[in-house]
Amino acid sequence: MKTKTAGAAVAVRHSKSIWQRLWDQRYLMILLAPALICLILFNYLPMTGLYMAFTNFTPRGNGYLQDLLGAEFVGLDWFEYFFSTDFWRIMRNTLATSLLTLLFSFPLPILLAVLLNEVKHPKIKSFVQTATYLPYFISWVIAANIFMTFLSSGGIINDLLQAVHLTDKPISFFQHGPWFWFIIAIANAWKGLGYNAIIYLSAISGIDQDMYEAASLDGASRWQKIWYITLPAIKPTIIIMLILAVGNVLNTGYEQQLLMSNDAILDFSDVLDTYAYRYGLTNGMYSYGTAVGLFKSVVSFILVMAANAISKKASDNDTALF
Amino acid sequence: MKTKKRNLSDLSLDLLKVLFLAFAVIICLYPFWNIFIVSINDANDAMRGGLYLLPRKLSLSSYADILGRSTFQHSILVTVARTLIGTPLAVLVTSALAYVLSYRDLVGRKPLNVLFIFTMYFGGGMVPYYMVLKNLGLLDNFLVFILPNLLSVYNMILVRNYIESMPEALFDAARIDGANDLTIFFRLVLPLSKPIIMTIALFVAISQWNSWFDAYLYTNSQSLKTMQSILVEILNQYQTSDAGAAAANRMSQSITPDSIRMAATMVTTIPIIMVYPFIQKYFVKGIMLGSVK
């Protein structure tokens, strides 16, 4: 877009040969080099390892590429194995976790942002903001620690439930498989609440204040202003966030799962990421772990592209990621 | 009549506002307060339960115990080292890339952009990544905390957008004065993009401080244990020790597994809580810049 304005200057410079231009930009190339090396080593080199998914890979210590190319080719065997064994259970857990997460962590930040916008006192507003995004900045280790303490048999939640006589004896929250999905979803929502609200707040701050004044003159109530001005104004942001969420539906994360799960509920806590990790690295089934990971990456990639295309088509004002 | 209706509607909104915001603040702050009061309370007294708002019997012996352990002391060193070394290097690599990609006439600018941004949406996955680190000799090596974290495409986009919003004439003038791109980057771009540089520095620093999984997966020497990994070990002991209580009964001392866990959690969290009010404005700015795109 921006290059159009500088078209004339660019045209002149482009008359030089590519070698001449590279020489002119040699210092830029020096600045680019470290990032490019990192990109190749830590992003593209691992992609070559995806070939493992189609082989019977065992590390022989002959170097990465040698081991990779020397491995026996087995086609789609690992994928067939996955689909015929644990696929449905793992997909159920993955989708349950991420859809419940979406249910809790999608509407709440919008509500928080809209209500924060109603706070007229700047000090109170910034205090609430500061307080609510604190959980985002602590590690999952500490967040898991907090949830396990609070939900333990002598924890505050059980104290509370017993005090209001909802239960006689402490509930073991981490012993019921499907409850784990809710615990993870709530933990995710808790951690991301304030952070996600900032994104909506910044969209709200871009709304023309004259619109609110005009609405006031027409006798609109504050509820009506929220409904007819604020929410429509942040609709593009809401759509973008939804696209991101859809694209990430298989990325449930693994830290929270690995930290809070236990063997008794593994059948319910195991998601694609932890499953690939357990088989691929803990059990040494490298090819199988890679195959499960590749399945996840490909489906995720398709989901993001599709969601992006849909939102581009559905909206007239270019609500899309790229 | 009409104003009364208006008042009622406003009142309902205010009520919802106060209730929801108070609820949000409480659920976000109270857990930290609770851990704090348990950690500074006498451990045996804490086992009676009922510690909700204030400590009953002050004692710092849990802190003395955890801070006196040489493994924990060493883990503080590792965590501080990876944060202090990893952050400036990552900022340098990422912002240099941002400057290069913001240069309009760069050879191969479009394909380079695609090459970098593609990695935000697709990757090799955990197992191939592990194999690559292994073959690069980075397993059980301090550098595994630094090198793989040097480049962040997301942070690069934040900085690039910031640089692109600067007046082009500024750089042109410097070039006419004979400055080369290295000089422009270090003398002009870096100082002028301080707000966004601060933002990504804080992003990186926090993630270095909080990172647990890389230490867990890629290292196993005691000498490379980070604070977060020690905390996980303590957490796992707690899980296996039958909710802590039984083991605590046997430890008729001034410390219990529970109190140690709380104290370790506080020691790991306090630095973040301390710097957090001062740095949060940069975070807000960064997230907003990122969301504008």
Coordinates of C-alpha atoms in Angstrom, one line a residue, chain A residues 15 58 66 92 124 141 148 153-154 180 225 283 307:
Chain A
S15 CA 16.9 0.3 -12.4
T58 CA 15.0 -44.0 15.7
Q66 CA 21.2 -38.6 8.1
R92 CA -13.3 -35.1 22.6
I124 CA -10.9 3.3 40.0
V141 CA 3.1 -23.0 37.5
M148 CA -5.0 -26.8 43.2
S153 CA -10.0 -30.9 50.2
G154 CA -9.1 -28.3 52.8
F180 CA -11.2 -31.2 34.6
K225 CA -25.8 3.6 24.2
N283 CA 7.6 -42.9 25.5
A307 CA -11.9 -18.5 9.3

